[in-house]
PDB file of C-alpha atoms in Angstrom:
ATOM      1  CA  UNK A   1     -97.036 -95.945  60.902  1.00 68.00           C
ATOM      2  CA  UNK A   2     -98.497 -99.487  60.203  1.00 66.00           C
ATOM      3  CA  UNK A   3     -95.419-101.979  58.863  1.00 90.00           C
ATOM      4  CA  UNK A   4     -95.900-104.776  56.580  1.00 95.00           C
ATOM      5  CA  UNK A   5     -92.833-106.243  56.096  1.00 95.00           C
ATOM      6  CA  UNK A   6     -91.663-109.501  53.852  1.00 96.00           C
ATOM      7  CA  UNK A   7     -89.471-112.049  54.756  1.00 92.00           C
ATOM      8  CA  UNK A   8     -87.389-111.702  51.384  1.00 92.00           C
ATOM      9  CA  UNK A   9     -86.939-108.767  48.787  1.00 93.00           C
ATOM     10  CA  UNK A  10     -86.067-111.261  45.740  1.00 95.00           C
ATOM     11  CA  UNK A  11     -85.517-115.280  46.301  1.00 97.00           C
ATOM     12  CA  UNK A  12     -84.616-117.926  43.566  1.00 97.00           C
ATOM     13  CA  UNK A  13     -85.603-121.745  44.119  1.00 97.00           C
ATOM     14  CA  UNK A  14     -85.663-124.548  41.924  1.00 97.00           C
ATOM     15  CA  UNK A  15     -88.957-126.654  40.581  1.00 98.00           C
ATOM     16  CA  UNK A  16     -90.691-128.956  43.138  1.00 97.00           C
ATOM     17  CA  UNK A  17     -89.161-127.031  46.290  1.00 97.00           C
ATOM     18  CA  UNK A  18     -91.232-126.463  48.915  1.00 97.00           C
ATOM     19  CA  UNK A  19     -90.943-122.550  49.590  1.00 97.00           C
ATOM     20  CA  UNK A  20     -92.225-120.344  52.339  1.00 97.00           C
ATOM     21  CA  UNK A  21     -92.911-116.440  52.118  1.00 98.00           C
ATOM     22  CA  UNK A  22     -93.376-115.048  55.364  1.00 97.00           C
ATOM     23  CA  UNK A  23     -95.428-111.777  56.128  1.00 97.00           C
ATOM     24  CA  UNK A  24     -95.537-109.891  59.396  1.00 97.00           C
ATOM     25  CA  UNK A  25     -97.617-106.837  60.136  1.00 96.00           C
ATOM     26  CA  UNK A  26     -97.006-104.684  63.319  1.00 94.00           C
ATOM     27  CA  UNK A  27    -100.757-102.622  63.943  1.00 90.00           C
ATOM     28  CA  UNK A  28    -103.354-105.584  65.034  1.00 91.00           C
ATOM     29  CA  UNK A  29    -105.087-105.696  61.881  1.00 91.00           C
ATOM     30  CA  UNK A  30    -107.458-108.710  61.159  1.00 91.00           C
ATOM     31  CA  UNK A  31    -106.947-109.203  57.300  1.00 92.00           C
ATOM     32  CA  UNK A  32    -103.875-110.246  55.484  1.00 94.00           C
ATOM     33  CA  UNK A  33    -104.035-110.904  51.844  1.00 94.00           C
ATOM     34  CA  UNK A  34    -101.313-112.403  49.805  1.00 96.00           C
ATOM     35  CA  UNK A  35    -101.184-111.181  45.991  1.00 95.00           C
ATOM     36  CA  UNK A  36     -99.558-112.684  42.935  1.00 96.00           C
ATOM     37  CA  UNK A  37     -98.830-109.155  40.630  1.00 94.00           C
ATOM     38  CA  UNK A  38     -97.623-110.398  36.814  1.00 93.00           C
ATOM     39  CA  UNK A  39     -97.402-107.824  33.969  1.00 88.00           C
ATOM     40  CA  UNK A  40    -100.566-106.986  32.238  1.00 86.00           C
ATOM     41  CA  UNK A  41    -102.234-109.070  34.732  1.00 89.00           C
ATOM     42  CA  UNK A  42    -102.474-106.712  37.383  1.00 88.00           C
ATOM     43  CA  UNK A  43    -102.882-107.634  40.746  1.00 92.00           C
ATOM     44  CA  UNK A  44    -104.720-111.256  41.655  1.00 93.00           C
ATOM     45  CA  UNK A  45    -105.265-112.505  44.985  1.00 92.00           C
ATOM     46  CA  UNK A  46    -104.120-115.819  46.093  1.00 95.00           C
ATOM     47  CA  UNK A  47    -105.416-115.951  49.884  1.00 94.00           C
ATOM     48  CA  UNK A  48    -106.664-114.123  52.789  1.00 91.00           C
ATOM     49  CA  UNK A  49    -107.322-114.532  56.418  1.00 93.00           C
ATOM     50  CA  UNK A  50    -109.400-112.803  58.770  1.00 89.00           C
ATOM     51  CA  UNK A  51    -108.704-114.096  61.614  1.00 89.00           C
ATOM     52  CA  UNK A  52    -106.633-116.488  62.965  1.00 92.00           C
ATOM     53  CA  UNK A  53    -106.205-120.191  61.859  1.00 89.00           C
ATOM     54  CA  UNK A  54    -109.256-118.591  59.387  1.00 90.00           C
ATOM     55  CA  UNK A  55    -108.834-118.558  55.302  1.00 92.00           C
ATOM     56  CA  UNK A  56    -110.292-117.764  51.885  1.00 90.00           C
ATOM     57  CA  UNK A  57    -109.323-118.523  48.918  1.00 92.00           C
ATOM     58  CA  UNK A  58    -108.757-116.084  46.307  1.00 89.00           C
ATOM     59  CA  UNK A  59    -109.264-115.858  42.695  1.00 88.00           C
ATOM     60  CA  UNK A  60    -106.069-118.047  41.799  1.00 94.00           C
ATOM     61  CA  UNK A  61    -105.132-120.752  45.241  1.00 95.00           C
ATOM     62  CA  UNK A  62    -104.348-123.173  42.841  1.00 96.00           C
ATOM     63  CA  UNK A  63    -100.396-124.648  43.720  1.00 96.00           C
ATOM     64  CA  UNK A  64    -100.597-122.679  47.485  1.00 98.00           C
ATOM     65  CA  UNK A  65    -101.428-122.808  50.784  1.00 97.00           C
ATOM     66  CA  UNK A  66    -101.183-120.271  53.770  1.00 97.00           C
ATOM     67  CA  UNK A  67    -101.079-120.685  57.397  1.00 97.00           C
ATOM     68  CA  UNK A  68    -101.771-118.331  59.925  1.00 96.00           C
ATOM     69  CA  UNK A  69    -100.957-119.223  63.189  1.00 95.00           C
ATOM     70  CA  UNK A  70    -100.817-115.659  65.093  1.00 96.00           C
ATOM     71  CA  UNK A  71    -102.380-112.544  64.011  1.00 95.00           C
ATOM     72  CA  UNK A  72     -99.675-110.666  63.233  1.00 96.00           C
ATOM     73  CA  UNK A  73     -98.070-113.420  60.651  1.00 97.00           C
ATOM     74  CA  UNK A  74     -99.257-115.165  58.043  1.00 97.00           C
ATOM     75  CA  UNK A  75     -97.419-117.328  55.310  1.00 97.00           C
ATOM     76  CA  UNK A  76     -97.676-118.258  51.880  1.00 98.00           C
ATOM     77  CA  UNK A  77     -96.562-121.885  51.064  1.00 98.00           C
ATOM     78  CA  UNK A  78     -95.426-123.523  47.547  1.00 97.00           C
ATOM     79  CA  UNK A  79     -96.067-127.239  48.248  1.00 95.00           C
ATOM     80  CA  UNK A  80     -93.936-127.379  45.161  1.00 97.00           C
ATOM     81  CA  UNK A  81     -92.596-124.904  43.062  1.00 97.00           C
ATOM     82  CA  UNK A  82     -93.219-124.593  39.260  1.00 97.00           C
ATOM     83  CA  UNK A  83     -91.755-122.315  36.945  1.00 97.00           C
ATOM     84  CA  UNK A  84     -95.065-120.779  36.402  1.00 97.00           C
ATOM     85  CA  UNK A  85     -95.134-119.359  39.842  1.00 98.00           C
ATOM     86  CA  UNK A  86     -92.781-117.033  39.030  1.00 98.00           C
ATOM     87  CA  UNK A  87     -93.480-113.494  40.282  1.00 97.00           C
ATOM     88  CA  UNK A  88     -93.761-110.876  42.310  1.00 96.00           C
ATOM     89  CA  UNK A  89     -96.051-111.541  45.737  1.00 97.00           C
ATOM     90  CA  UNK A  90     -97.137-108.844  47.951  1.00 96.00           C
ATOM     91  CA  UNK A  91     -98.640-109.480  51.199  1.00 96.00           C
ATOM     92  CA  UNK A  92    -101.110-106.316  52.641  1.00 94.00           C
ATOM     93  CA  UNK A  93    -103.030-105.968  55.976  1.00 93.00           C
ATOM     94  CA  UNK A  94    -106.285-104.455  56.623  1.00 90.00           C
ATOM     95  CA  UNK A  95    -107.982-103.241  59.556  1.00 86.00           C
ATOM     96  CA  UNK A  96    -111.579-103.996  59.093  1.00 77.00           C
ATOM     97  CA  UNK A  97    -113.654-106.205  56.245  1.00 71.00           C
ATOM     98  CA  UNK A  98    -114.799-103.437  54.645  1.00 71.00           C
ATOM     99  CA  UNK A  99    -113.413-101.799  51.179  1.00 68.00           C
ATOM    100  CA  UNK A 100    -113.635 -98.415  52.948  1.00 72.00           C
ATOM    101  CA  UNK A 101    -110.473 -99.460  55.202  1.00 79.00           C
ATOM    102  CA  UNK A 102    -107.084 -98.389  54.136  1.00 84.00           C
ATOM    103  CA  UNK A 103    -104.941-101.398  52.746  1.00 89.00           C
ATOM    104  CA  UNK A 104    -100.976-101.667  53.595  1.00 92.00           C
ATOM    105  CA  UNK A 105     -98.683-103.612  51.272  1.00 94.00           C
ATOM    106  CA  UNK A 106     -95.163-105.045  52.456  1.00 95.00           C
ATOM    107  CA  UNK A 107     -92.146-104.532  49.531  1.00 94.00           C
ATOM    108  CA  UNK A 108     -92.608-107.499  47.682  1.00 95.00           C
ATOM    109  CA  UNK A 109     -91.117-110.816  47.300  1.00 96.00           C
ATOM    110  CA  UNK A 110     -89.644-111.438  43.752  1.00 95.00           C
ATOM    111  CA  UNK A 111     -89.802-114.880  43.376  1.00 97.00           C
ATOM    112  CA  UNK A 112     -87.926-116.847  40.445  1.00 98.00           C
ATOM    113  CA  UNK A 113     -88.431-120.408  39.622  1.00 98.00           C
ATOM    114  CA  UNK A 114     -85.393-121.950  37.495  1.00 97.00           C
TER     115      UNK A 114
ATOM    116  CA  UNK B   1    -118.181-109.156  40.117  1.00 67.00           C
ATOM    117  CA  UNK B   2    -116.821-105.700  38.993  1.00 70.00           C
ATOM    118  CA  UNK B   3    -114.643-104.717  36.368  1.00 85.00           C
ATOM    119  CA  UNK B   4    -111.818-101.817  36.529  1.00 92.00           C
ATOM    120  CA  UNK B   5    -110.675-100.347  33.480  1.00 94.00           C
ATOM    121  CA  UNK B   6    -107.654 -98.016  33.222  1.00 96.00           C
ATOM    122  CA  UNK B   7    -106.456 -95.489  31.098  1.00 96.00           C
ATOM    123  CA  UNK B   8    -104.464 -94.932  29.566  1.00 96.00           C
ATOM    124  CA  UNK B   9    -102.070 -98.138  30.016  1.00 95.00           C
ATOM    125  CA  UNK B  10     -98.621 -96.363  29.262  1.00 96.00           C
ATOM    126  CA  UNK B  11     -98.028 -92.554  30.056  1.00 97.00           C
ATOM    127  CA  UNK B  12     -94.882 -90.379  29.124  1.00 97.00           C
ATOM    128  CA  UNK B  13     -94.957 -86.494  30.227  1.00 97.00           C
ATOM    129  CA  UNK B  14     -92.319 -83.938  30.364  1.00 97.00           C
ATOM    130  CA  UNK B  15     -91.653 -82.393  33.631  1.00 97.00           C
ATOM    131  CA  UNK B  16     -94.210 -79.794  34.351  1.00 97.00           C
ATOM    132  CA  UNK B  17     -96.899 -81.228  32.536  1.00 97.00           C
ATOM    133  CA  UNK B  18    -100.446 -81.503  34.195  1.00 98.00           C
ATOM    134  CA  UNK B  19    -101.589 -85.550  34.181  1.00 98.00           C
ATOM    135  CA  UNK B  20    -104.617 -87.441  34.233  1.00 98.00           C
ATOM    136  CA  UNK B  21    -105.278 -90.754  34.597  1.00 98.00           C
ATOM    137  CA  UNK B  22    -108.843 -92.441  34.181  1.00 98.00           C
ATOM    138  CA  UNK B  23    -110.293 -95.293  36.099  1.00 97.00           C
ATOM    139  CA  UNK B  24    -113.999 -96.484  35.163  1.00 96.00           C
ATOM    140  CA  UNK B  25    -115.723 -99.724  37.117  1.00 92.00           C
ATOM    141  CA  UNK B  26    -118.663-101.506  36.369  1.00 88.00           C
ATOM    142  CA  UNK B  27    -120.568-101.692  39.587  1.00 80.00           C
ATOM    143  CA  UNK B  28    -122.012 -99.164  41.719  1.00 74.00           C
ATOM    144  CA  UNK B  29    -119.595 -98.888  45.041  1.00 78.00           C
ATOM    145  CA  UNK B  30    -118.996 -96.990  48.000  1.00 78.00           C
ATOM    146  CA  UNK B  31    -115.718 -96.432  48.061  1.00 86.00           C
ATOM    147  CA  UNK B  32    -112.561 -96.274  45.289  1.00 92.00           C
ATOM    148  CA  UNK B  33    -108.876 -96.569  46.167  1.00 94.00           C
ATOM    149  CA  UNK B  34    -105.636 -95.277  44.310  1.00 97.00           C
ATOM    150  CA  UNK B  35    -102.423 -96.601  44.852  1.00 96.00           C
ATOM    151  CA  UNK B  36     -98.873 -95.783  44.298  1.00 97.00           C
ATOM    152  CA  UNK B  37     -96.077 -98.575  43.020  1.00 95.00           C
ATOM    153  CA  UNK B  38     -92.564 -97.318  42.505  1.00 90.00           C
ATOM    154  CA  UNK B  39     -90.011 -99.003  40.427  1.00 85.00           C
ATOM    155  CA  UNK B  40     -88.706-102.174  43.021  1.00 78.00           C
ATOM    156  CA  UNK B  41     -92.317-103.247  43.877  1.00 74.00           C
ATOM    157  CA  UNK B  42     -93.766-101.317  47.197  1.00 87.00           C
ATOM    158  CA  UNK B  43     -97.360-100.284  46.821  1.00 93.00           C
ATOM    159  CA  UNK B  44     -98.458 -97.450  48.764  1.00 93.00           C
ATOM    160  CA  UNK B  45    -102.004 -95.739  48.987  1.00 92.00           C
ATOM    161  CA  UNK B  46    -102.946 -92.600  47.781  1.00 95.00           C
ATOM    162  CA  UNK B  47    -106.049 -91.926  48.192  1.00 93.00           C
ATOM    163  CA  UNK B  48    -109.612 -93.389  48.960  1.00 92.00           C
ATOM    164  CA  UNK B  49    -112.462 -91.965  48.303  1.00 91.00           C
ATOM    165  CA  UNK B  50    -116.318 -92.138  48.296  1.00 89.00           C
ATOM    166  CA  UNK B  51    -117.852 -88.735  46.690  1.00 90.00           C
ATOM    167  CA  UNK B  52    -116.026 -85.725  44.746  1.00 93.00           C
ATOM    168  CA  UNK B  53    -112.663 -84.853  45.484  1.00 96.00           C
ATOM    169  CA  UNK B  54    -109.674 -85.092  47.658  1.00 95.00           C
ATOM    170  CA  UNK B  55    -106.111 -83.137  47.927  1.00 96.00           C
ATOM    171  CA  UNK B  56    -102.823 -84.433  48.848  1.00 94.00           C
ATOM    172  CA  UNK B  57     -99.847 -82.189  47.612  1.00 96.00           C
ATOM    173  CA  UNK B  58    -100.009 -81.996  43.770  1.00 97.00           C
ATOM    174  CA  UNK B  59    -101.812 -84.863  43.794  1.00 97.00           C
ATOM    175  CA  UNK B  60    -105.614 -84.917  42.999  1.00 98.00           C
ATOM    176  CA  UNK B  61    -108.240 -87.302  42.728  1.00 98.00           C
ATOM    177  CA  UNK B  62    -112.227 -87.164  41.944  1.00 97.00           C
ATOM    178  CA  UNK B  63    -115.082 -89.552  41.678  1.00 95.00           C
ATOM    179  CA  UNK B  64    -118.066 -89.146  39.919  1.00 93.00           C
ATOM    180  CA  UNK B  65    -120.755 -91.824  41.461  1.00 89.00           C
ATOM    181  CA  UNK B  66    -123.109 -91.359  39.352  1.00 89.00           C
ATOM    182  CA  UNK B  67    -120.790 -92.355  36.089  1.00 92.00           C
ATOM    183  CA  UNK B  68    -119.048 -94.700  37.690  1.00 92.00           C
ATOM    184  CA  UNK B  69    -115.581 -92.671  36.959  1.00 95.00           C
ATOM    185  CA  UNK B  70    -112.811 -91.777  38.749  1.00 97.00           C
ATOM    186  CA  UNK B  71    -109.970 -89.320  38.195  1.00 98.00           C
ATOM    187  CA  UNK B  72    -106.528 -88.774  39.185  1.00 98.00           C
ATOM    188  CA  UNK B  73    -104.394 -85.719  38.400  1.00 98.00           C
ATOM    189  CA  UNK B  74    -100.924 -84.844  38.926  1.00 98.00           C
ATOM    190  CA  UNK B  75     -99.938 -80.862  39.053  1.00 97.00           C
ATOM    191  CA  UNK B  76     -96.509 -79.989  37.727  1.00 97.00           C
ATOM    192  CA  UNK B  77     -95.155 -83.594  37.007  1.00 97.00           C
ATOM    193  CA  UNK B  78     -91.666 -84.308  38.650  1.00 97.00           C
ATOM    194  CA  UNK B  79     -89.800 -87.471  37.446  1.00 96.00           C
ATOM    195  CA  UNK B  80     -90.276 -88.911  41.021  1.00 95.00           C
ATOM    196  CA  UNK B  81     -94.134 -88.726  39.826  1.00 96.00           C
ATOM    197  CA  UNK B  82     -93.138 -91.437  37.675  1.00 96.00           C
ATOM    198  CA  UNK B  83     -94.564 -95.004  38.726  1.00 96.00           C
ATOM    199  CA  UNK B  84     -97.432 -97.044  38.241  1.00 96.00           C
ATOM    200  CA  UNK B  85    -100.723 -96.181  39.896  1.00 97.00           C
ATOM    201  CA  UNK B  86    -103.637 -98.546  40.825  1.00 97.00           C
ATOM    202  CA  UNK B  87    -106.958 -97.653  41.321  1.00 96.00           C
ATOM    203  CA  UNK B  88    -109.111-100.616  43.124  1.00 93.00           C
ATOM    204  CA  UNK B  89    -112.755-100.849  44.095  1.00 89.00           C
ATOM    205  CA  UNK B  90    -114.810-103.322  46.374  1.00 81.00           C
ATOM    206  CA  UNK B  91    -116.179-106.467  43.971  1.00 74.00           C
ATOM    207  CA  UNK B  92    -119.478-106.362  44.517  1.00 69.00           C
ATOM    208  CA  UNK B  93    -120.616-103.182  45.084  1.00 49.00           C
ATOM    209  CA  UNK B  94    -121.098-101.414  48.264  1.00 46.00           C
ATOM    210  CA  UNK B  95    -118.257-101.527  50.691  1.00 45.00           C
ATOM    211  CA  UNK B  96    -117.752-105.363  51.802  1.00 50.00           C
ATOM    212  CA  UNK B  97    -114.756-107.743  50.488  1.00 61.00           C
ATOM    213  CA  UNK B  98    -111.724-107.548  49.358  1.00 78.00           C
ATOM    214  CA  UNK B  99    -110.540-105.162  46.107  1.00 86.00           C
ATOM    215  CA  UNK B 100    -110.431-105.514  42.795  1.00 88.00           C
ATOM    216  CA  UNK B 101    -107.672-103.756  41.141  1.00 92.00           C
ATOM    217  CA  UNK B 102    -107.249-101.962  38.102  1.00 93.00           C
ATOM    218  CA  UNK B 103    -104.066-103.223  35.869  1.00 94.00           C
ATOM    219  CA  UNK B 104    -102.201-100.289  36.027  1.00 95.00           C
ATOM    220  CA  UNK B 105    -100.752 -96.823  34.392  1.00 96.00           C
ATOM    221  CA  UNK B 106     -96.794 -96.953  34.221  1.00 96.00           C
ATOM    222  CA  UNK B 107     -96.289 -92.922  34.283  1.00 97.00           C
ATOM    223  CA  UNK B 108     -92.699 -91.892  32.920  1.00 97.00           C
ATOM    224  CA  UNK B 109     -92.075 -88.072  33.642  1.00 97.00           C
ATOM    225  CA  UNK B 110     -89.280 -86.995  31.870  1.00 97.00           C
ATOM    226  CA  UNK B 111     -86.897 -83.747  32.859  1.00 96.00           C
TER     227      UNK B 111
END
């Protein structure tokens, strides 16, 4: 069974932190994706790689970054936290590019800014 | 860039009820995903699928290509039924990129 799994289940930091989500996927896949999910929004994507040391940004990078320095891991980064950031993030792997591949979500990271 | 629409938003059944939930999308594609998200955030997939219909359990899903509609249905509801599920397409048509998803139906089975 492919594993995505989060570094945290729920974390609380304070404005301007820097904060770091980690994501780690066990099956070789070559896309990662991290996701913002807010109510009635739905789910947005911040980021994904495809490779290593490769990124896109997603429909809302504004206020992150991600690294990925091995294929298996890749990070989301809050230079510096705002209240406004608070949320849930998922992280997912993918196989292939294609929409026709299965996608695999880790638990979530339930992230509050005070 | 296409659009997912769900319905209905908000869903309450009582155990043992048959369910349907409705996802529509804009642009012509080649595939369409559903997804499962229990209360406590993990998302888990159900079911994708490119032409008419597919099986799993009491679960149920079908696509009509042609109307750009896809269908999910739920034999004799259980309360463990009860989550929210996704349904997510490719943004441009075809098969390439990354998913759009749909916002959602929170489904509340009842005993």
């Amino acid at each position: 069974d492919v594993k995505v799994t989060q570094s945290s289940r729920y974390l609380v930091k304070r404005t301007g932190e820097k904060v770091f989500l980690e994501c780690v996927q066990d099956m070789d896949h070559e896309n990662m994706f991290w996701y913002r999910q807010d109510p009635g929004l739905g789910l947005r994507l911040i980021y994904f790689s495809y490779d290593v040391k490769m990124k896109e940004k997603g429909d809302i990078p504004e206020g992150y970054s991600v690294s990925r320095e091995k294929k298996e891991r890749f990070s989301l980064i809050l230079e510096s936290a705002s209240t406004n950031q608070t949320s849930m993030y998922l992280c997912a792997s993918r196989y292939g590019t294609s929409g026709t591949y299965e996608q695999y979500f880790g638990p979530g990271t339930r992230l509050t800014v005070t | 860039k296409n659009e997912v629409e769900q319905s209905p938003q908000n869903l309450t059944a009582q155990e043992g009820e048959f369910i349907t939930i409705n996802c529509s999308y804009s642009v012509g594609i080649s595939a369409l995903h559903w997804l499962q998200q229990h209360p406590g955030g993990g998302i888990v997939s159900l079911f994708m699928l490119s032409s008419g219909k597919k099986k799993h359990g009491r679960l149920i899903a079908t696509i009509n290509i042609q109307e750009k509609h896809s269908s999910l249905h739920i034999t004799a509801s259980h309360p463990r039924d009860s989550a929210v599920y996704i349904c997510a397409v490719p943004p441009r048509g075809g098969s390439q990129g990354n998913l759009i998803f749909g916002k959602g139906t929170k489904l509340s089975v009842k005993p």
